[in-house]
Tab-separated table of N, CA and C in Angstrom:
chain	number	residue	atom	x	y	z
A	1	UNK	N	-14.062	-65.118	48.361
A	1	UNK	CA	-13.303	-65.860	47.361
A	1	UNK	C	-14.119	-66.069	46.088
A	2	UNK	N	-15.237	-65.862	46.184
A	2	UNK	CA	-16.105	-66.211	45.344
A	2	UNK	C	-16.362	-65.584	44.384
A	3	UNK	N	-16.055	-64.326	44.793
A	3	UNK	CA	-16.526	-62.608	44.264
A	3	UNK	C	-15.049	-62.414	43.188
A	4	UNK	N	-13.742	-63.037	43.512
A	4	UNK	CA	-12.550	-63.309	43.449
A	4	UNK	C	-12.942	-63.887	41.747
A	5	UNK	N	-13.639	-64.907	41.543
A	5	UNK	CA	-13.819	-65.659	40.520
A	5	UNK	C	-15.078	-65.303	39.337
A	6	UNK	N	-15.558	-64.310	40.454
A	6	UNK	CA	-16.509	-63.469	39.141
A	6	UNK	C	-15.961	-62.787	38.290
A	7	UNK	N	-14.603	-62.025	39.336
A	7	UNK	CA	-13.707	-61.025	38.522
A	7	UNK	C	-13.202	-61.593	37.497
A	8	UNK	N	-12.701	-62.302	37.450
A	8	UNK	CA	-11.740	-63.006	36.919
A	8	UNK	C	-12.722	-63.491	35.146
A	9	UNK	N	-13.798	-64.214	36.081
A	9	UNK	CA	-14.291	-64.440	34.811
A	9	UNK	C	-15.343	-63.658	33.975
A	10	UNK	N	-15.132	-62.571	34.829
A	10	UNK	CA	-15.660	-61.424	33.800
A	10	UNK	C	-14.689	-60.719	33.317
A	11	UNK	N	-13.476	-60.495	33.074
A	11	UNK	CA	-12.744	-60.168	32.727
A	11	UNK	C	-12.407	-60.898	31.569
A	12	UNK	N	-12.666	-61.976	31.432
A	12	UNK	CA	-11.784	-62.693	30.036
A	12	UNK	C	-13.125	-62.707	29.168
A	13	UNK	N	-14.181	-62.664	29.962
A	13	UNK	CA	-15.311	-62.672	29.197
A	13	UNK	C	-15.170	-60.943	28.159
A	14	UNK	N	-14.957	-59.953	29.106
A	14	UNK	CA	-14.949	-58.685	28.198
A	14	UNK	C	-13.435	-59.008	27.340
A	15	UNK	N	-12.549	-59.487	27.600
A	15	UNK	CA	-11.020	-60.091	26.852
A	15	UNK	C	-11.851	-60.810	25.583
A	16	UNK	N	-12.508	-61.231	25.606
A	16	UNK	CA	-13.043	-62.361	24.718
A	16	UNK	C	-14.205	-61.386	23.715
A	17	UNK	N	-15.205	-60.625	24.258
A	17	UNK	CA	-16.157	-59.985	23.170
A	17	UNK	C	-15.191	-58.804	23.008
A	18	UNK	N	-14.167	-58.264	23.085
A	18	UNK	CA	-13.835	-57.340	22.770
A	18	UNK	C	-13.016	-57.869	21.547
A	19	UNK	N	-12.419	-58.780	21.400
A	19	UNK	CA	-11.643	-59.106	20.430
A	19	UNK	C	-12.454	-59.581	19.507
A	20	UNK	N	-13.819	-60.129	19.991
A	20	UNK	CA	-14.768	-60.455	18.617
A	20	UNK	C	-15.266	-59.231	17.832
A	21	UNK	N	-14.907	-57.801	18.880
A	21	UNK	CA	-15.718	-56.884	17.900
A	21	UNK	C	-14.803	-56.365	17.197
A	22	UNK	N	-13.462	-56.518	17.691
A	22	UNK	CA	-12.052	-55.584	16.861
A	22	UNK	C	-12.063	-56.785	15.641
A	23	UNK	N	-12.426	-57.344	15.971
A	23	UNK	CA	-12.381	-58.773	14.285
A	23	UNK	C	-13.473	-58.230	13.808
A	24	UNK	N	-14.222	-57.960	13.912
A	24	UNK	CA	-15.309	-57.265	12.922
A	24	UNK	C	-15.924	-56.330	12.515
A	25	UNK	N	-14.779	-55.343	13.437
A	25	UNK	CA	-15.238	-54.010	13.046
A	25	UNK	C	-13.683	-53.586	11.829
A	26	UNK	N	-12.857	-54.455	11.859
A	26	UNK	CA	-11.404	-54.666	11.098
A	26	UNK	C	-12.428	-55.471	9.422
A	27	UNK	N	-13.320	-56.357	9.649
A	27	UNK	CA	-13.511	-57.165	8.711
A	27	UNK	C	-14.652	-56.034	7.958
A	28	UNK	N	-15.283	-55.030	8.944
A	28	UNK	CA	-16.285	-53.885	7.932
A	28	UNK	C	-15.484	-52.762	7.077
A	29	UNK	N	-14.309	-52.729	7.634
A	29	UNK	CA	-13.209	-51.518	7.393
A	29	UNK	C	-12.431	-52.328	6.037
A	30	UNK	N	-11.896	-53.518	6.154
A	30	UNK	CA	-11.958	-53.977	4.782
A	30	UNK	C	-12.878	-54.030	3.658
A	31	UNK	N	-14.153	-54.502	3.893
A	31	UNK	CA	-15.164	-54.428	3.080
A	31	UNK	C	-15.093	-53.167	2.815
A	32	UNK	N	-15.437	-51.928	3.924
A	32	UNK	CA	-15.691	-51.016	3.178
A	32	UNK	C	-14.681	-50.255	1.543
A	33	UNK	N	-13.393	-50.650	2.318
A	33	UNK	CA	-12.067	-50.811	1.142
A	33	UNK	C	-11.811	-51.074	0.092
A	34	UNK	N	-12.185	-52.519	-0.132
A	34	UNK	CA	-12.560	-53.089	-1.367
A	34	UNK	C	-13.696	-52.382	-2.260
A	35	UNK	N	-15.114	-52.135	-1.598
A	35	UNK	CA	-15.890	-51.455	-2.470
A	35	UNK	C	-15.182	-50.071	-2.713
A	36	UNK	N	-14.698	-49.241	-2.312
A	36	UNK	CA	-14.191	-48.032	-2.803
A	36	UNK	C	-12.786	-48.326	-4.077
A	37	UNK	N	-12.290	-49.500	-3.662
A	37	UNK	CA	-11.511	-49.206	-5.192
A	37	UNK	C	-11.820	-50.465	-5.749
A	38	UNK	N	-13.180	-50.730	-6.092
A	38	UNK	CA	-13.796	-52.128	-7.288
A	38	UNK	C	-13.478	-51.745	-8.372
A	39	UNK	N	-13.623	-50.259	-8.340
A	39	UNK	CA	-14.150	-50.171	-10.292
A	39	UNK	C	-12.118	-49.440	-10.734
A	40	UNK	N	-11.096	-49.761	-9.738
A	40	UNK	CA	-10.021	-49.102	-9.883
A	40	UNK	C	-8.890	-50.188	-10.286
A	41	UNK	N	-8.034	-50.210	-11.554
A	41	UNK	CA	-6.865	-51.097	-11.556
A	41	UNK	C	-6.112	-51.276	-10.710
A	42	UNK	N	-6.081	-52.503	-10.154
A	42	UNK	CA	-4.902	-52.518	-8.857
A	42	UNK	C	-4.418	-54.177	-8.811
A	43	UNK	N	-3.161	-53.999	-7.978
A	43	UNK	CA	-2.637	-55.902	-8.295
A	43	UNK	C	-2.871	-56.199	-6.756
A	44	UNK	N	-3.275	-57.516	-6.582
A	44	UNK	CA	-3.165	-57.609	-5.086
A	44	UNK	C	-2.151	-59.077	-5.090
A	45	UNK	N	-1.143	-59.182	-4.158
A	45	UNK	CA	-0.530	-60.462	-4.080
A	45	UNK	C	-0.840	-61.129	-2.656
A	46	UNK	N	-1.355	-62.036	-2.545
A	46	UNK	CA	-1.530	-62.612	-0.925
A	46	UNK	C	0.120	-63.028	-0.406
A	47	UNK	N	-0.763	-63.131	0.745
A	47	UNK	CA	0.666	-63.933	1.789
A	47	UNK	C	2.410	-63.559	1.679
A	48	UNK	N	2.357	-62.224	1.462
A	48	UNK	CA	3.740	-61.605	1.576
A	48	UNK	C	4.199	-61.439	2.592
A	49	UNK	N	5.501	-61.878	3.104
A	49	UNK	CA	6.310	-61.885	4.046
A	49	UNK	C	6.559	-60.397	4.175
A	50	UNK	N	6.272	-59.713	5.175
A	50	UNK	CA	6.118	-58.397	5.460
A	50	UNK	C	6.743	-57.851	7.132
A	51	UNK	N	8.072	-56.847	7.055
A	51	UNK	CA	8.597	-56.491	7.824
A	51	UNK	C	8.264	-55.290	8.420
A	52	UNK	N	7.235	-54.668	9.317
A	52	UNK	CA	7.476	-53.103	9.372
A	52	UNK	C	8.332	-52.781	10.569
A	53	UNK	N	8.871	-51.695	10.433
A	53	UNK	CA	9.808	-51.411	11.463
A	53	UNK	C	9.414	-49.989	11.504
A	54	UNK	N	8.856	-49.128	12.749
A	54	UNK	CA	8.213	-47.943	13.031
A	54	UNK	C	8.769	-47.803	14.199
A	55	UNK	N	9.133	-46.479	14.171
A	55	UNK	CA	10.293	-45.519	15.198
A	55	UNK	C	9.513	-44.122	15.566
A	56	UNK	N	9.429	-44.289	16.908
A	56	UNK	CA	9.123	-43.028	17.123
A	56	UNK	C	9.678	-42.075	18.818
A	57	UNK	N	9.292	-41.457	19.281
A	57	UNK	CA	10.012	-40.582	20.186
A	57	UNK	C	10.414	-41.705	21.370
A	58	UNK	N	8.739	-42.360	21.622
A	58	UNK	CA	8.849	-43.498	22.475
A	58	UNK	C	9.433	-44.951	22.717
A	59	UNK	N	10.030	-45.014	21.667
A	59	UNK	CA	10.450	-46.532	21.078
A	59	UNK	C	10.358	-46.775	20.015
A	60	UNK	N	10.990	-48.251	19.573
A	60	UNK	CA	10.388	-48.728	18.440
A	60	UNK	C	9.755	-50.316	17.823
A	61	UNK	N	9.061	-49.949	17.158
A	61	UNK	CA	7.984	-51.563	16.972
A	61	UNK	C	8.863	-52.216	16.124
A	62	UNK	N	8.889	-53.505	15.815
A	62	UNK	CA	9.211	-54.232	14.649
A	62	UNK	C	8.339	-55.735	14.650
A	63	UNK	N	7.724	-55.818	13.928
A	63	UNK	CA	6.716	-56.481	13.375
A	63	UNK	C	6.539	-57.460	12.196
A	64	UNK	N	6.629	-59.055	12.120
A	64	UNK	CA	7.119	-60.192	11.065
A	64	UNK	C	5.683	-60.645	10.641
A	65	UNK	N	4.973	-60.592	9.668
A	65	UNK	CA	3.797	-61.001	9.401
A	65	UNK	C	3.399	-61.256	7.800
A	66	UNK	N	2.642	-62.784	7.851
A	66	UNK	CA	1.944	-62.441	6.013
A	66	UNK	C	1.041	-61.579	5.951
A	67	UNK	N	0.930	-60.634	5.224
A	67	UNK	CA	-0.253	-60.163	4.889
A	67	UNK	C	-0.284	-60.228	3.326
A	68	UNK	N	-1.465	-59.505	2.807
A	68	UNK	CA	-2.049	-59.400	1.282
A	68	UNK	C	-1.655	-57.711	1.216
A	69	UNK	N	-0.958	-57.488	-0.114
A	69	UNK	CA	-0.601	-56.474	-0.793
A	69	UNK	C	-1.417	-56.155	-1.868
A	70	UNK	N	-1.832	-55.060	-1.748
A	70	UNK	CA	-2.186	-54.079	-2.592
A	70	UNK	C	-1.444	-52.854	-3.474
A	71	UNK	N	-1.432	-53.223	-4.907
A	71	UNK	CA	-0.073	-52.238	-4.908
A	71	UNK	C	-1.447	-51.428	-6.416
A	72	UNK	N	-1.444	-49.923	-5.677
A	72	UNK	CA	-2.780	-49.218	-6.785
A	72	UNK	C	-1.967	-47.970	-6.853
A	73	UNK	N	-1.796	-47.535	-8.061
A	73	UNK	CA	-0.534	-46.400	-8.669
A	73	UNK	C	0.326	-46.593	-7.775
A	74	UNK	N	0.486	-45.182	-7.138
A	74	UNK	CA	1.465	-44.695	-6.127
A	74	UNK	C	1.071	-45.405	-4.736
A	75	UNK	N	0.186	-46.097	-4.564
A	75	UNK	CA	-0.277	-46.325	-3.214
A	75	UNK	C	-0.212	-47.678	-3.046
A	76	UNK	N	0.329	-48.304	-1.664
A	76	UNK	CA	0.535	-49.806	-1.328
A	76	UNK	C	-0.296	-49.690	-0.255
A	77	UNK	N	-0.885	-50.730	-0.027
A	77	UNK	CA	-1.738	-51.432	1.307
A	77	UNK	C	-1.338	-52.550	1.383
A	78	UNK	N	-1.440	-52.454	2.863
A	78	UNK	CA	-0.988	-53.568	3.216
A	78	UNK	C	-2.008	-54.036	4.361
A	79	UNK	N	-2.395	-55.457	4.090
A	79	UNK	CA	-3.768	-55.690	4.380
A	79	UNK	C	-3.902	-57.193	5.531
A	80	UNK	N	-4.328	-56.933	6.661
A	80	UNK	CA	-3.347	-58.000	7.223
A	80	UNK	C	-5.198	-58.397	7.727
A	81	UNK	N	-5.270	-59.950	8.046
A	81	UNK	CA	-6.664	-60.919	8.032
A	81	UNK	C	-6.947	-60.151	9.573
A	82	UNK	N	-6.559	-59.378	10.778
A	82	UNK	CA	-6.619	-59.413	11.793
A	82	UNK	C	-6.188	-57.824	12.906
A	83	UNK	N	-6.069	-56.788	11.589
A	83	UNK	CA	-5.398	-55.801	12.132
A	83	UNK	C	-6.088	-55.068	10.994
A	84	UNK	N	-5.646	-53.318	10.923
A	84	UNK	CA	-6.449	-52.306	10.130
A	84	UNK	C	-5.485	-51.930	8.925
A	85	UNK	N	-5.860	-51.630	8.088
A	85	UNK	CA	-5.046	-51.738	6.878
A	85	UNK	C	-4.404	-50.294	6.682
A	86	UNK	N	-2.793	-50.166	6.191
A	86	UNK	CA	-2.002	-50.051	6.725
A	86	UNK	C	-1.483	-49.041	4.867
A	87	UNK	N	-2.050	-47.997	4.734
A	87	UNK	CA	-1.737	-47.198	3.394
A	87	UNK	C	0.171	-46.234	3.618
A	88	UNK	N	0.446	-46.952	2.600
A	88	UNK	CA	1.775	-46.264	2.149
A	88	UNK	C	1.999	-45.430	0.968
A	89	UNK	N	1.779	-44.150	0.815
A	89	UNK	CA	1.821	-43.299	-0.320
A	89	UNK	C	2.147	-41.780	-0.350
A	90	UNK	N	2.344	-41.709	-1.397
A	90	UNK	CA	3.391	-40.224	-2.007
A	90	UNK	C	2.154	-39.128	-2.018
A	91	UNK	N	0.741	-39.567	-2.121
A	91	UNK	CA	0.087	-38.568	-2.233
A	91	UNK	C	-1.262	-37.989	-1.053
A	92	UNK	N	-2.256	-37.441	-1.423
A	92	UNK	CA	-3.215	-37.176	-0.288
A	92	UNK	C	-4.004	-37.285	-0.612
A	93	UNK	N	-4.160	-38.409	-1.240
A	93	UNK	CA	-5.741	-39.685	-1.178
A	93	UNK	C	-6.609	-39.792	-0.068
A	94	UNK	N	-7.417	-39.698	0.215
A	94	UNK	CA	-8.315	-40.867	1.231
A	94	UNK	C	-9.028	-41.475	1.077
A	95	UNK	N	-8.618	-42.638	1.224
A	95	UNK	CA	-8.668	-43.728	1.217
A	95	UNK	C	-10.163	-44.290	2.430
A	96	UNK	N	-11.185	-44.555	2.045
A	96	UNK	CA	-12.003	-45.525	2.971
A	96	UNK	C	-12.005	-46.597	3.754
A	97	UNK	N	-12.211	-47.003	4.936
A	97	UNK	CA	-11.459	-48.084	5.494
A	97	UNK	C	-9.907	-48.145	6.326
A	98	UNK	N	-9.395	-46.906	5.928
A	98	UNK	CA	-7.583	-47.146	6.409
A	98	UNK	C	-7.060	-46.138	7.354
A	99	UNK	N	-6.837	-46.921	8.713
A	99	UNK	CA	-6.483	-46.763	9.932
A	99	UNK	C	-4.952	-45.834	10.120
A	100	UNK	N	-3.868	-46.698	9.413
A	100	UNK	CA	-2.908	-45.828	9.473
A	100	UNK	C	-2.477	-45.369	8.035
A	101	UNK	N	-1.808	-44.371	8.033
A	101	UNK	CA	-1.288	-44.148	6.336
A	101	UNK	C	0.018	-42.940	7.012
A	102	UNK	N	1.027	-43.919	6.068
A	102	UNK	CA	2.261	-43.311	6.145
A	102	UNK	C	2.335	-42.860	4.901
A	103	UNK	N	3.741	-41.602	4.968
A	103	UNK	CA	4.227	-41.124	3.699
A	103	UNK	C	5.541	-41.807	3.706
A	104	UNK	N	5.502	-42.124	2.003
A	104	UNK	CA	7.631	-42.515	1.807
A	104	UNK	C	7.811	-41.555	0.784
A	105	UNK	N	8.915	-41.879	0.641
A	105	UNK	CA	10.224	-40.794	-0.040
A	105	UNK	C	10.878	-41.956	-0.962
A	106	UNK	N	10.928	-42.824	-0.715
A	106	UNK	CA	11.908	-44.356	-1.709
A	106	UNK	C	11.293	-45.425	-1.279
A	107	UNK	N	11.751	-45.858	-2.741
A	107	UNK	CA	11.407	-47.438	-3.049
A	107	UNK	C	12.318	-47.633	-3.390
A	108	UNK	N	12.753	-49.032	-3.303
A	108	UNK	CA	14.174	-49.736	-3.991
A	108	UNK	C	14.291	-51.097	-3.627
A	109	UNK	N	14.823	-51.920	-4.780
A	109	UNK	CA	14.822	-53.472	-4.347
A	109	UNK	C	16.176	-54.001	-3.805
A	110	UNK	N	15.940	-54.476	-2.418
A	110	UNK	CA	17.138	-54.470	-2.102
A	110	UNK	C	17.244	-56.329	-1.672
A	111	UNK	N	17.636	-56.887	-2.405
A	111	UNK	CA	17.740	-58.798	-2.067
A	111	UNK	C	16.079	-59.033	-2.649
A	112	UNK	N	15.684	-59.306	-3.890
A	112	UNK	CA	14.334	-59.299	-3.991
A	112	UNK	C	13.311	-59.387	-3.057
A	113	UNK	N	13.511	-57.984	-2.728
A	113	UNK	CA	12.517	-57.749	-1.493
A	113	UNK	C	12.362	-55.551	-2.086
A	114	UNK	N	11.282	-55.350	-1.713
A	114	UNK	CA	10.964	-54.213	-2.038
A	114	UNK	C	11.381	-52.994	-0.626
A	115	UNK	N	11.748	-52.729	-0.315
A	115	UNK	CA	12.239	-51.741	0.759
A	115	UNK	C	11.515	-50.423	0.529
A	116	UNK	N	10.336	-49.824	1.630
A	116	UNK	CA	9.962	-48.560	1.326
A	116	UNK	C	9.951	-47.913	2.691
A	117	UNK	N	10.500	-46.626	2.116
A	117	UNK	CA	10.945	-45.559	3.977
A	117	UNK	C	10.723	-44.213	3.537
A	118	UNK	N	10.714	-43.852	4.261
A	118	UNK	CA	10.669	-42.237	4.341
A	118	UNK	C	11.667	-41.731	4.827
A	119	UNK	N	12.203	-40.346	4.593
A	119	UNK	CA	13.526	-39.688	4.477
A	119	UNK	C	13.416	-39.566	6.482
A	120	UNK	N	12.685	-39.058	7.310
A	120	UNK	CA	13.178	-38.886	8.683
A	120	UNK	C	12.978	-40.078	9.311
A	121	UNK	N	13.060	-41.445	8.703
A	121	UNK	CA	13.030	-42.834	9.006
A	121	UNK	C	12.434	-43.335	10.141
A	122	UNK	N	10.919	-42.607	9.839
A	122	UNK	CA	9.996	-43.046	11.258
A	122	UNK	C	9.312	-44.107	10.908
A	123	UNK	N	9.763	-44.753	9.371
A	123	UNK	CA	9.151	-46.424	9.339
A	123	UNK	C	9.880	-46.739	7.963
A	124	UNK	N	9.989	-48.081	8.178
A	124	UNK	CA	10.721	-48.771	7.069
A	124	UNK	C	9.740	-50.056	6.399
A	125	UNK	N	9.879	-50.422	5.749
A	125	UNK	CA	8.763	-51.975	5.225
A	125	UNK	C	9.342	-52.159	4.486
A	126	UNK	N	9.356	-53.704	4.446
A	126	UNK	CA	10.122	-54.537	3.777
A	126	UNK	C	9.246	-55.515	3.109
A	127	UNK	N	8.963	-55.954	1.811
A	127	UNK	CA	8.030	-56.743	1.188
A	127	UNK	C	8.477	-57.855	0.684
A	128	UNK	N	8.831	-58.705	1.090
A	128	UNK	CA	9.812	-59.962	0.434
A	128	UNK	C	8.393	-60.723	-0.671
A	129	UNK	N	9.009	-60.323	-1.973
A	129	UNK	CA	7.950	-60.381	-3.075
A	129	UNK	C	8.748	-61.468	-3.623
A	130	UNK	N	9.599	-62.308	-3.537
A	130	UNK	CA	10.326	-63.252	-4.371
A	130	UNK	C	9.581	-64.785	-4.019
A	131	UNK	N	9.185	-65.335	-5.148
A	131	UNK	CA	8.711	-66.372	-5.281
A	131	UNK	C	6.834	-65.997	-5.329
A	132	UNK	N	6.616	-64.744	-5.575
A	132	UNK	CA	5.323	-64.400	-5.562
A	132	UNK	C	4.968	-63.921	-6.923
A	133	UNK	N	5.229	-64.028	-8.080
A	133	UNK	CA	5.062	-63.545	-9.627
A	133	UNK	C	5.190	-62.507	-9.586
A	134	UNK	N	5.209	-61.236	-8.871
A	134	UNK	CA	5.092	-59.940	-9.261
A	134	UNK	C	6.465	-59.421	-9.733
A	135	UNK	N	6.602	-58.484	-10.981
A	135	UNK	CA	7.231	-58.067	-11.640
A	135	UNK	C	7.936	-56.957	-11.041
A	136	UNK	N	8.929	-56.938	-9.756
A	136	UNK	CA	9.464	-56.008	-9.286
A	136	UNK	C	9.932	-54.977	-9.730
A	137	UNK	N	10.600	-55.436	-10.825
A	137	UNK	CA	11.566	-54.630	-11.859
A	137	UNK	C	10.777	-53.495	-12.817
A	138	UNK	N	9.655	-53.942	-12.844
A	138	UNK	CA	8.513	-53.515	-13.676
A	138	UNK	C	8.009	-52.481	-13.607
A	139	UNK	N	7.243	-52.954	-11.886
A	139	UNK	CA	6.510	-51.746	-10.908
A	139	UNK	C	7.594	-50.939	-10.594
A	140	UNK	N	9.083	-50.715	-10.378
A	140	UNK	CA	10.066	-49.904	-10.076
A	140	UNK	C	10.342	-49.215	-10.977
A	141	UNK	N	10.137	-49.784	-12.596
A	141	UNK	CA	10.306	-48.706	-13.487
A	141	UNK	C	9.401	-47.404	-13.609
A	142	UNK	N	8.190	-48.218	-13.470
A	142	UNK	CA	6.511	-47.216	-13.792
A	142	UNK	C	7.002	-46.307	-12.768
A	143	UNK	N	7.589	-45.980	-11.706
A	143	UNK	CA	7.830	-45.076	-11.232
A	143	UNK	C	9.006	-44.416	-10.981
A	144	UNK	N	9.945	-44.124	-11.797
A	144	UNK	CA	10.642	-43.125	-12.692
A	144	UNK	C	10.428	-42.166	-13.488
């Protein structure tokens, strides 16, 4: 019974340093991020109400979270305090630091909220930017 309670508490013990290292090997992958686009114009807005919805053969995720936006030309990040940052763009950048990177096809504001997908709709994101200063109308023109 005893041997019963080693398991156990070696188990939450590796539950426990494993999540301290995914927090900080997530917090070097940001750093490294930021230094690669210091010297680059870009807007960042914190705490955006952020929807992703990702479809694939196996199922599909849907996911409600604030994160911090990065919006640099053609390219959005999406940058969450606890997970790997998350590149959305038209082109074939690489980017330092970024775990997943999707391609889209449209942008469009749909209920002041920014909606971006790709044409075989294997992910959708939704950026509810209202009540956050950013100039929706603005950034939607620059890309026309």
């Amino acid at each position: 019974m005893e041997g019963f309670y080693f398991f156990i508490g070696g188990f939450i013990l590796i539950f426990i340093f494993g999540n301290i290292f995914i927090y900080f090997l997530n917090k070097n992958k940001h750093k490294r991020f930021f230094n690669f686009i210091r010297d680059r114009k870009y807007d960042i807005i914190r705490d955006v109400e952020t929807e992703i919805e990702a479809y694939s053969k196996l199922g599909a995720k849907i996911s409600y979270r604030k994160d911090d936006v990065i919006f640099l030309d053609d390219e959005i990040f999406i940058i969450s305090s606890n997970k790997s940052i998350i590149q959305l763009t038209k082109s074939q950048e690489n980017f330092r630091g970024i775990f997943y990177k999707y391609s889209y096809d449209l942008k469009q504001k749909v209920k002041e909220r920014l909606e971006i997908k790709n044409s075989n709709g294997s992910i959708k994101v939704y950026l509810n930017l209202k009540n956050t200063g950013f100039d929706l109308e603005n950034y939607l023109k620059k890309d026309i």
